[in-house]
Coordinates of C-alpha atoms in Angstrom, one line a residue:
X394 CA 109.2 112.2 114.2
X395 CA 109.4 111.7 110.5
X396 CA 110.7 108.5 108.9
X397 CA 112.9 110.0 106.2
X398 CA 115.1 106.4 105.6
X399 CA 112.6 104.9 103.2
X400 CA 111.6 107.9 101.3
X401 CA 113.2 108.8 97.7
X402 CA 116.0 111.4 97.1
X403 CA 113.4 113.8 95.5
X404 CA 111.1 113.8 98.6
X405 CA 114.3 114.1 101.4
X406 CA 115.4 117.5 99.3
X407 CA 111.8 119.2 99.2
X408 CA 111.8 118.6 103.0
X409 CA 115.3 120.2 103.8
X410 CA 114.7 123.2 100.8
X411 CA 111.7 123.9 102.8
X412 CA 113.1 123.5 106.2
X413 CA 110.3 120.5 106.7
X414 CA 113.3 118.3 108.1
X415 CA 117.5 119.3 109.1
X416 CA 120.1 117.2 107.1
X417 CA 121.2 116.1 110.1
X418 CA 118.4 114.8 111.2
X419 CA 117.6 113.1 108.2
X420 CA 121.5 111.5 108.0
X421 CA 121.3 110.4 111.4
X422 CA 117.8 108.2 110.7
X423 CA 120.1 106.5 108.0
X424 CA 122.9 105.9 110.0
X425 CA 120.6 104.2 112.8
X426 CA 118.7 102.2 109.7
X427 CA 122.6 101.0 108.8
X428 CA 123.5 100.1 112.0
X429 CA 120.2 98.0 112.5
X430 CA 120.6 95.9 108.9
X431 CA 123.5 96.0 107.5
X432 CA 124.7 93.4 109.1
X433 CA 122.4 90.9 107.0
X434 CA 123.1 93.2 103.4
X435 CA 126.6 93.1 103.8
X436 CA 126.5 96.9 101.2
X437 CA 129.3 98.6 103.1
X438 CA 132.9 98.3 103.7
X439 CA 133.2 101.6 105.5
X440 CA 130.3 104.0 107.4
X441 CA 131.1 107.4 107.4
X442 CA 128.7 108.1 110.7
X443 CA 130.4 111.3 112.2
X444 CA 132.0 112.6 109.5
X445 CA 128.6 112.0 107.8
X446 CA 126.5 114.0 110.6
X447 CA 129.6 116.7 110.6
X448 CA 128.9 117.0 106.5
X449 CA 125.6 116.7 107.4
X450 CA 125.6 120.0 109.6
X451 CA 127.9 121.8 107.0
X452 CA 125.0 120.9 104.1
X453 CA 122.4 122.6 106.7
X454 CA 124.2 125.7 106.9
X455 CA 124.9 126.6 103.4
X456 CA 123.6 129.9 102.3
X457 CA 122.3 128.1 98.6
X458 CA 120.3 125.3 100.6
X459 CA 117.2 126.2 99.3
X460 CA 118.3 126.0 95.8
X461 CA 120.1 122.4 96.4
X462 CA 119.1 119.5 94.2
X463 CA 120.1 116.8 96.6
X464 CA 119.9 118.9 99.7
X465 CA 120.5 116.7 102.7
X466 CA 120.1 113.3 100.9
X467 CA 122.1 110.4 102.0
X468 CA 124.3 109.0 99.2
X469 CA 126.5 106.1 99.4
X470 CA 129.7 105.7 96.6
X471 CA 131.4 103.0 95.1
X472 CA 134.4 102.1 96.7
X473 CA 136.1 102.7 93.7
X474 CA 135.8 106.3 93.6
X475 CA 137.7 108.7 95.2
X476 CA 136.2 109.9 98.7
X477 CA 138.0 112.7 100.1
X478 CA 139.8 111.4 103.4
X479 CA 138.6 107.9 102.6
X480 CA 140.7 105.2 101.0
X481 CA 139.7 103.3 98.1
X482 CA 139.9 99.3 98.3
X483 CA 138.3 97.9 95.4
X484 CA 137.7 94.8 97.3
X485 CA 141.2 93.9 97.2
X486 CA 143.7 93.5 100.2
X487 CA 146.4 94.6 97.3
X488 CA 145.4 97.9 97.0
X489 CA 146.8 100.3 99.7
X490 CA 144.6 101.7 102.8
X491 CA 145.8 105.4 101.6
X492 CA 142.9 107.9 102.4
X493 CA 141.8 109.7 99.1
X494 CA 143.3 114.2 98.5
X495 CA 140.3 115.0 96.5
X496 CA 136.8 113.2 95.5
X497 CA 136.2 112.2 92.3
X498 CA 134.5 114.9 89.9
X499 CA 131.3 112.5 90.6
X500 CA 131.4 112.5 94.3
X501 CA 132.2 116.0 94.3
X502 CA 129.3 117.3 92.0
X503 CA 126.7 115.2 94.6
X504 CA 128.3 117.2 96.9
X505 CA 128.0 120.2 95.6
X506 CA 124.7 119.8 95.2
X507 CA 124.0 118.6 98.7
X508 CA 124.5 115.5 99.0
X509 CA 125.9 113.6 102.1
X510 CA 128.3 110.6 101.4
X511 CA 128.0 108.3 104.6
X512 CA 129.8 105.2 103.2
X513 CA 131.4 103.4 100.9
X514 CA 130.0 100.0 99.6
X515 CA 131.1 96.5 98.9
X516 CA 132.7 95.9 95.5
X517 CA 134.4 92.6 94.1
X518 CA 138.3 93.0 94.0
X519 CA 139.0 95.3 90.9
X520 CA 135.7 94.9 90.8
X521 CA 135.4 92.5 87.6
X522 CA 132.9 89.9 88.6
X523 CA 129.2 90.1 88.5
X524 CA 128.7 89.2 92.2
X525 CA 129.9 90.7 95.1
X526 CA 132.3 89.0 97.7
X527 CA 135.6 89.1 98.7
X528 CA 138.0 90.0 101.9
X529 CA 136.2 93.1 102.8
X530 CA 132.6 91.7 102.8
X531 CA 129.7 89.9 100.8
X532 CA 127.0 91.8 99.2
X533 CA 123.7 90.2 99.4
X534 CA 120.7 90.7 97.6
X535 CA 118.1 92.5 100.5
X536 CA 114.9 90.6 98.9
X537 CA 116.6 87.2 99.2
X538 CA 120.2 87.5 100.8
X539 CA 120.7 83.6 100.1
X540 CA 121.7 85.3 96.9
X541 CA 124.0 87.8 96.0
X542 CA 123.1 91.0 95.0
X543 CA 125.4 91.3 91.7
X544 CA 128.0 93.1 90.8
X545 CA 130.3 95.1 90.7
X546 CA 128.5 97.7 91.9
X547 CA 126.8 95.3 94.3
X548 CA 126.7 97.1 97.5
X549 CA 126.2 100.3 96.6
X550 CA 122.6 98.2 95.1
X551 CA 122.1 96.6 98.0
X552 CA 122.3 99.5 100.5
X553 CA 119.6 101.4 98.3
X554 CA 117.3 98.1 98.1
X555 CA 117.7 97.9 101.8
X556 CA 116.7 101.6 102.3
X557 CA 120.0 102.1 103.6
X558 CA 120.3 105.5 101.3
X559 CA 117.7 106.1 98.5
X560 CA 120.7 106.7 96.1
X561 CA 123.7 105.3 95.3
X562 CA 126.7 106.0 93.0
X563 CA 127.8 103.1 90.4
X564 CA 129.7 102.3 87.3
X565 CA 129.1 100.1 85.1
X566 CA 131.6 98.3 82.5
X567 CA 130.3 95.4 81.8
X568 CA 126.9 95.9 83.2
X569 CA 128.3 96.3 86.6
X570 CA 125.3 99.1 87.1
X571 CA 122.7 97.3 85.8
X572 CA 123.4 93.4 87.3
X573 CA 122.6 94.4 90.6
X574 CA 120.1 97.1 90.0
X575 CA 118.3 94.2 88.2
X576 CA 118.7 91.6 91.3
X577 CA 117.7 93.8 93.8
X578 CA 114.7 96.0 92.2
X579 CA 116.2 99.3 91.1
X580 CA 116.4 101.8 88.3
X581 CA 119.5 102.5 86.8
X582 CA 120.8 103.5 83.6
X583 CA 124.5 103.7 82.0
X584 CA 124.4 106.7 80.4
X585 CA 126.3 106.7 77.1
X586 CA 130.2 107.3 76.4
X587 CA 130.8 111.0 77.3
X588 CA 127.8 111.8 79.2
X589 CA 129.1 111.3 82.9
X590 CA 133.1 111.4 83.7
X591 CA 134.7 108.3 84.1
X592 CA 137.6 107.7 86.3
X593 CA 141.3 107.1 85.2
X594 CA 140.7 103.1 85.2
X595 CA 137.7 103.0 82.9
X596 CA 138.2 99.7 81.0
X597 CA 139.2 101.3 77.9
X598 CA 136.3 103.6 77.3
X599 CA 133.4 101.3 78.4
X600 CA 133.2 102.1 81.9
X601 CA 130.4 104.5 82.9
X602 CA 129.3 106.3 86.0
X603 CA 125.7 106.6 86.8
X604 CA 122.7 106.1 89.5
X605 CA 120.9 103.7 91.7
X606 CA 117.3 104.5 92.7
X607 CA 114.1 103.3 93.4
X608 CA 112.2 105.2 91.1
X609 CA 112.8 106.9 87.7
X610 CA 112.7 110.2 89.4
X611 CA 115.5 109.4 91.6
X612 CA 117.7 108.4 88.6
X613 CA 116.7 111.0 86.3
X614 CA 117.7 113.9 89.5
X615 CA 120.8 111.9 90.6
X616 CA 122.1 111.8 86.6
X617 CA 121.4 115.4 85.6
X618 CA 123.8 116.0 88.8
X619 CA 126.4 114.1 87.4
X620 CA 126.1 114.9 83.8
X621 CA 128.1 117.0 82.0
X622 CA 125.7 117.8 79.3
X623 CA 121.8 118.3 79.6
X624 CA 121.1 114.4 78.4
X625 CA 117.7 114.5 80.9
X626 CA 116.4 117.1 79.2
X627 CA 112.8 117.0 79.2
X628 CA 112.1 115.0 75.5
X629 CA 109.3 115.9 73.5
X630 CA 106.7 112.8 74.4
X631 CA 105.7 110.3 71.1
X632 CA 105.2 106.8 69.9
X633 CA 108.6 104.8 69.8
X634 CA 109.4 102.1 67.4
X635 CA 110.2 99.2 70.1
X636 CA 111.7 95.9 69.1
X637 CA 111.3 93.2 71.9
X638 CA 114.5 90.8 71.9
X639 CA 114.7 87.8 73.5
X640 CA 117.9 86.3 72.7
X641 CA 120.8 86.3 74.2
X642 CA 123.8 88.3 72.7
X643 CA 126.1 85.5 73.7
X644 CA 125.9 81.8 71.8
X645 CA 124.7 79.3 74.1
X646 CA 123.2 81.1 76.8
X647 CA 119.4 80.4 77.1
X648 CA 117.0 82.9 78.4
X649 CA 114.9 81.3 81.7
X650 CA 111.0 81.9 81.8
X651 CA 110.6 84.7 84.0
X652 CA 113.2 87.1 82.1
X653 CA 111.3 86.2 79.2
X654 CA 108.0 86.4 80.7
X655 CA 109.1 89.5 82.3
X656 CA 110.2 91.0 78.5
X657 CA 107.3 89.8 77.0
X658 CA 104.8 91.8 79.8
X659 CA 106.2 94.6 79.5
X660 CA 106.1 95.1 75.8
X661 CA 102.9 94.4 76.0
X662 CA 102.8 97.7 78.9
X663 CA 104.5 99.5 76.2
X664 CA 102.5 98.9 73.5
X665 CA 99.4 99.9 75.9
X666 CA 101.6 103.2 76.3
X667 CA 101.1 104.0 72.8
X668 CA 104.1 102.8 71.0
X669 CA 104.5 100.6 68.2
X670 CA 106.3 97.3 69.8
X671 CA 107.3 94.6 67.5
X672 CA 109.9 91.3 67.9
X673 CA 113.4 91.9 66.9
X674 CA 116.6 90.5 67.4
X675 CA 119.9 92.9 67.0
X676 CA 121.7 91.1 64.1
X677 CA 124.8 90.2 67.3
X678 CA 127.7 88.6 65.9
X679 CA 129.1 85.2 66.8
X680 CA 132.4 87.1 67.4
X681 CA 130.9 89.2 70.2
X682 CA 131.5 86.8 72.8
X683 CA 135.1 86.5 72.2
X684 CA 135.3 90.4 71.9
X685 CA 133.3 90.7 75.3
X686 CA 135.7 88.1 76.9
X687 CA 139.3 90.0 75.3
X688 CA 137.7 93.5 76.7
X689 CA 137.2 92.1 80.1
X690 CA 140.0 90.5 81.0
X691 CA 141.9 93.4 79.2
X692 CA 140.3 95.9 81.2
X693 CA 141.6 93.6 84.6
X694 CA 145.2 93.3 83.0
X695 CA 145.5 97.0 83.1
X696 CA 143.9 97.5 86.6
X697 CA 146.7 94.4 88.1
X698 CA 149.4 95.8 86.2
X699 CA 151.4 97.2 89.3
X700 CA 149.7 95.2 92.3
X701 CA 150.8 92.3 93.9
X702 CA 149.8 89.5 92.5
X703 CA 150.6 87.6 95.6
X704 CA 147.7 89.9 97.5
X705 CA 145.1 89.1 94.3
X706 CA 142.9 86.3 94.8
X707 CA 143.0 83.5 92.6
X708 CA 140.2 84.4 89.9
X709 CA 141.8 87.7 89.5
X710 CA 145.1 86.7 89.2
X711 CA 144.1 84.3 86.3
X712 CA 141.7 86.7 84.8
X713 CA 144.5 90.1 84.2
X714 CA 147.1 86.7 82.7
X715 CA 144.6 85.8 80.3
X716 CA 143.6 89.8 79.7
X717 CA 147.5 90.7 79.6
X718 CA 147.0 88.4 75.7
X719 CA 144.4 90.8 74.6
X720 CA 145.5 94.5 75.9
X721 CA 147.4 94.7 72.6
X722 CA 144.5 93.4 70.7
X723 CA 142.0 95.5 72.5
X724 CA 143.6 99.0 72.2
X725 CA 144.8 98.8 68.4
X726 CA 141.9 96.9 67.0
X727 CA 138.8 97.8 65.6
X728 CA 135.9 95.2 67.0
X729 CA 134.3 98.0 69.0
X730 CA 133.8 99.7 66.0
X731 CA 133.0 97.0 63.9
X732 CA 130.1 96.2 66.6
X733 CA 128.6 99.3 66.5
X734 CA 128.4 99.5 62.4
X735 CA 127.0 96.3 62.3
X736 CA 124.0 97.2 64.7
X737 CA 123.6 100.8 63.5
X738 CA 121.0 99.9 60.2
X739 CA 118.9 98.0 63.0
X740 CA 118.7 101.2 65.3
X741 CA 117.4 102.9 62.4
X742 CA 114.4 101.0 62.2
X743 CA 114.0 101.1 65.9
X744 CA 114.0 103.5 68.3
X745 CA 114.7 101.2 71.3
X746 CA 115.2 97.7 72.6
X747 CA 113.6 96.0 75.0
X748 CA 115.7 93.1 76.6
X749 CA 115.5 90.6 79.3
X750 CA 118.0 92.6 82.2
X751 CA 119.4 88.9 83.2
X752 CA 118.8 85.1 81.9
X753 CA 118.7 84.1 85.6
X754 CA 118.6 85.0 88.8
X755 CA 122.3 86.0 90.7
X756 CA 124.4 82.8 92.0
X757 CA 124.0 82.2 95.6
X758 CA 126.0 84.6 97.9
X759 CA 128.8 82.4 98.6
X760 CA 132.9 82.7 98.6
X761 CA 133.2 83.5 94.8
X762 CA 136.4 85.2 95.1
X763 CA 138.0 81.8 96.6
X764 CA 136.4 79.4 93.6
X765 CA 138.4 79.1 90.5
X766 CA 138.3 82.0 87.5
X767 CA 136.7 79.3 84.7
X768 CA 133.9 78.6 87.4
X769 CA 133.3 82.2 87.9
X770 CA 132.9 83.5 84.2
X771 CA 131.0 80.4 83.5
X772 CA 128.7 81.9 86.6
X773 CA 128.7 85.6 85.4
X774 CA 128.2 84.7 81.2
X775 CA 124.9 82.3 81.9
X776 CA 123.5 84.9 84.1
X777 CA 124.3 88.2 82.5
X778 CA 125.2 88.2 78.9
X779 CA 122.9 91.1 78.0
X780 CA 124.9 93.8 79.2
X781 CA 127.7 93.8 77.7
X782 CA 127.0 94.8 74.1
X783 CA 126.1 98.4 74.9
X784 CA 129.7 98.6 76.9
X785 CA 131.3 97.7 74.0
X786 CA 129.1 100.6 71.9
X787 CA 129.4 103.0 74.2
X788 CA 125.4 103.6 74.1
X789 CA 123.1 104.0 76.9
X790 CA 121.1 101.5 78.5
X791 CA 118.8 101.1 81.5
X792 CA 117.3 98.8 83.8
X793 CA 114.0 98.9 85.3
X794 CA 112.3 96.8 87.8
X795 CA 109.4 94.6 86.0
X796 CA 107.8 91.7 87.8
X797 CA 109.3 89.3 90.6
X798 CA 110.6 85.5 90.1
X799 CA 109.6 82.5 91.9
X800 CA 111.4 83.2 94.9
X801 CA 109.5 87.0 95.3
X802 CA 113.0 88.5 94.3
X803 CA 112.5 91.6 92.0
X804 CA 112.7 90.6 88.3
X805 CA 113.6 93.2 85.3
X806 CA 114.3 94.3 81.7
X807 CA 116.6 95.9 79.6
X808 CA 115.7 99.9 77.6
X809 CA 118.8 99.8 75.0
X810 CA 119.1 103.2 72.7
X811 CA 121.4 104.9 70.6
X812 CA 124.1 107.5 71.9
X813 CA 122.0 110.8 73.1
X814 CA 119.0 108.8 73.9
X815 CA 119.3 108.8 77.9
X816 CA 115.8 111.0 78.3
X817 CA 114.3 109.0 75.9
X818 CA 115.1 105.9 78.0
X819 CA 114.2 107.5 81.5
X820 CA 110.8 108.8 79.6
X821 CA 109.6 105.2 79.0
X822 CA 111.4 104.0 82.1
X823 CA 108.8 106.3 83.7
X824 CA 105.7 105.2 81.6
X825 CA 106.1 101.4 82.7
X826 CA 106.5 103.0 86.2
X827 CA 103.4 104.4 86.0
X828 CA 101.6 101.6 85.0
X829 CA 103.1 98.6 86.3
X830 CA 104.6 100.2 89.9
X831 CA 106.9 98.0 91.9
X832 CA 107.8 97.8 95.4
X833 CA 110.3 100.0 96.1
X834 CA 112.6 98.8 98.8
X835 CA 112.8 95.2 100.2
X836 CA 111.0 94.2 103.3
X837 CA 113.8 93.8 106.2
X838 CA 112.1 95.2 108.5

C-alpha cells in the first residue's frame, strides 16, 4: 500500500486524477496518521473521520474528478471559518457550540475543487495571540513540542508540520499565518488586501485568508484555489532589486543570531539566484508600534463586543477593554494610510524585502491563556514584531522555511512586496527552495 500521509497536495491529486490512489483511501491514511500523533501536536479541536471518509467517497464519484485541482487531498480549516455542520469555537468557551448552515466561500472553493476537510484545528480564543492554547487544546510545535507552535493559526500549522494534512487553511491579521508557519517549517503567504475573501470579522481590513504547505508548490495550488483574481499567474522570470532588513519594525525589539543569520544566508542564496540584493531598512516609523498595538486590540474589541465576558479568559477580557479606546481611533483615522505613503518611495527602489520571519523562537507551550494580558503581549511583541507592518498595508508577504535554530527547530525569513506582487513572492519563494531545500515535515515518527 502506498503511503499517501507525507506526500504534498500536488502529488495526492495526480494520483486520484489518474485513478493511481481512491480519495478514500488516501483520507483514511490521514485519519489513522491523526489518530496515532495528535495526541503530542495538540492541531485539532475537532476530527471530522466519518464525515470525512463519507466526503471522501462523494469527491471519488464526481464526474469532473479528473479535472480537480485538489482532488482527494486532505485539508484541515481554521476553526474560525465556517464548516458546514461544524461549529465554530475560536478557542473560546463564550462562543456558542452552533453547527455552521453554509462554509465559508474559502472552505467551499477547496471543496469544490476536491478537497476533503477532515478537521478543524486549534486556535487561541478570538484567536488574538501569537501562541496557541486555551480550553479547547494547546498547539505545539511538531519539531520541538516543548514549544508552541504560534499563532493564531497554530494548529492548522501544526497538523501540516506533523503530516497530519499537507495543507491547511489560515488567516492571518497580525501575522497569524506566518508566526506558525515560521515555527514549524512551512510556506505560507498572506496574500494582499483583496486577493482572497475574508470573513465578516476581519480586523478592519487586515485580516487575510491564505495557505499552509510544505513546499512552494503546495501554496502556490492551494492560493490560486482560493483567489479571486489570477495573482499566481505565472510572472515573467528576472533580476529583482532585494533589500535585506534586519531591524525590527518595532522600537526595542532586538533581532537574535539565528533570524539574523538565517536573513543574512539567504540573501546571499538570492543574490546567487541572480538578483541584485543590497542592505536596507524600510524608513518604519516610531508611531508604528502604537498603531500596531490600537489595531490589535481594536480588532479584539469588535470580535468581544456581544460575548460574555464572564466566559473570556482573562488576557482577552483586558485586551477588547484596552481595544474598546481605540475602535473610534482605528476606523476614522488615517495611520494605515499614512504607513503605506511613508514606505511607498522605498518600494520603488526595491522590488522586495527580505526580513527575519521572527526575532526568536515561540514561548514555551504553556497555559498562556491563564497568564496575565501585559505578560502575553510582552511575549508575542519580542518574538514577532515583523509581521505586522504588512497587515497594516494591506500588502502581501510570505514566509519560507530557511535554516534550523539551536534546538533543530525549523528557522525562517520574511519575502515582503507591494500589492499584486504574490507570484512574484511564490517565484523567489521557489528559487530559495530550489537551492537551499528543507525538510519538509517534522520527524514524529
Amino acid at each position: 500500500m502506498t503511503n499517501w500521509a507525507g506526500r504534498t497536495a500536488a502529488e495526492i491529486a495526480a494520483a486520484v486524477r489518474e485513478k493511481r490512489a481512491t480519495p478514500r483511501e488516501v483520507v483514511a491514511e490521514h485519519l489513522a496518521r491523526i489518530e496515532r500523533l495528535d495526541g503530542r501536536v495538540g492541531a485539532f479541536r475537532v476530527v471530522r473521520a466519518e464525515a470525512a471518509l463519507a466526503e471522501a467517497d462523494e469527491v471519488g464519484s464526481r464526474g469532473d474528478l479528473a479535472e480537480l485541482p485538489l482532488a482527494g487531498v486532505p485539508v484541515a480549516i481554521k476553526d474560525n471559518l465556517a464548516v458546514r455542520g461544524e461549529s465554530n469555537r475560536v478557542g473560546s468557551a463564550a462562543i456558542p457550540d452552533t453547527p455552521a448552515e453554509d462554509d465559508h466561500v474559502t472552505v467551499a472553493r477547496l471543496r469544490a475543487a476536491g478537497a476533503v476537510v477532515v478537521g478543524l484545528t486549534n486556535v487561541p480564543e478570538l484567536c488574538v495571540f501569537g501562541t496557541t492554547e486555551g480550553v479547547h487544546g494547546t498547539a505545539r510545535n511538531p519539531w520541538d513540542t516543548s514549544r508552541s507552535a504560534g499563532g493564531s493559526s497554530g494548529g492548522s500549522a501544526a497538523a501540516v508540520a506533523a503530516g497530519l494534512v499537507p495543507i491547511a487553511l489560515g488567516n492571518d491579521g497580525m501575522g497569524s499565518l506566518r508566526i506558525p508557519a515560521a515555527n514549524c517549517g512551512l510556506v505560507t503567504i498572506k496574500p494582499g488586501h483583496g486577493v482572497v475573501p475574508a470573513g465578516t470579522s476581519n480586523w478592519f481590513g487586515m485580516s487575510e485568508n491564505g495557505p499552509l504547505a510544505t513546499t512552494v508548490e503546495d501554496a502556490r495550488l492551494m492560493l490560486s484555489v482560493l483567489a479571486d483574481t489570477d495573482a499566481v499567474r505565472p510572472h515573467e522570470p528576472g533580476s529583482r532589486k532585494v533589500a535585506v532588513s534586519l531591524r525590527s519594525p518595532l522600537a526595542g525589539v532586538a533581532i537574535s543570531k539565528p533570524y539574523a543569520a538565517a536573513t543574512r544566508a539567504a540573501a546571499g542564496v538570492l543574490a546567487k539566484a541572480g538578483h541584485q540584493v543590497r542592505r536596507a531598512d524600510p524608513p518604519y516609523p516610531l508611531s508604528l508600534s502604537f498603531t500596531s498595538l490600537a489595531h490589535w486590540t481594536a480588532g479584539t474589541a469588535v470580535d468581544a463586543k456581544d460575548l460574555d465576558p464572564g466566559l473570556l479568559t482573562r488576557r482577552t477580557r483586558v485586551h477588547a477593554a484596552v481595544g474598546r479606546r481605540f475602535v473610534g481611533r482605528v476606523t476614522g483615522g488615517d495611520s494605515r494610510e499614512k504607513l503605506r505613503r511613508s514606505l511607498e518611495p522605498f518600494f520603488a527602489e526595491h522590488d522586495v524585502v527580505l526580513t527575519p520571519a521572527l526575532a526568536r523562537r515561540s514561548p514555551k507551550a504553556e497555559a498562556w491563556h491563564e497568564r496575565g494580558w501585559l505578560r502575553n503581549v510582552l511575549a508575542n511583541t519580542n518574538y514577532s514584531p515583523l509581521t505586522p507592518p504588512w497587515n497594516l498595508t494591506g500588502w502581501p508577504a510570505l514566509t519560507v522555511p530557511f535554516g534550523s535554530l539551536p534546538s533543530g527547530a525549523p528557522c525562517a525569513v520574511q519575502l515582503v512586496g507591494l500589492p499584486g506582487s504574490e507570484a512574484m513572492l511564490l517565484e523567489l519563494a521557489e528559487q530559495v527552495e530550489k537551492l537551499h531545500p528543507w525538510q519538509r515535515t517534522a520527524p514524529l515518527d
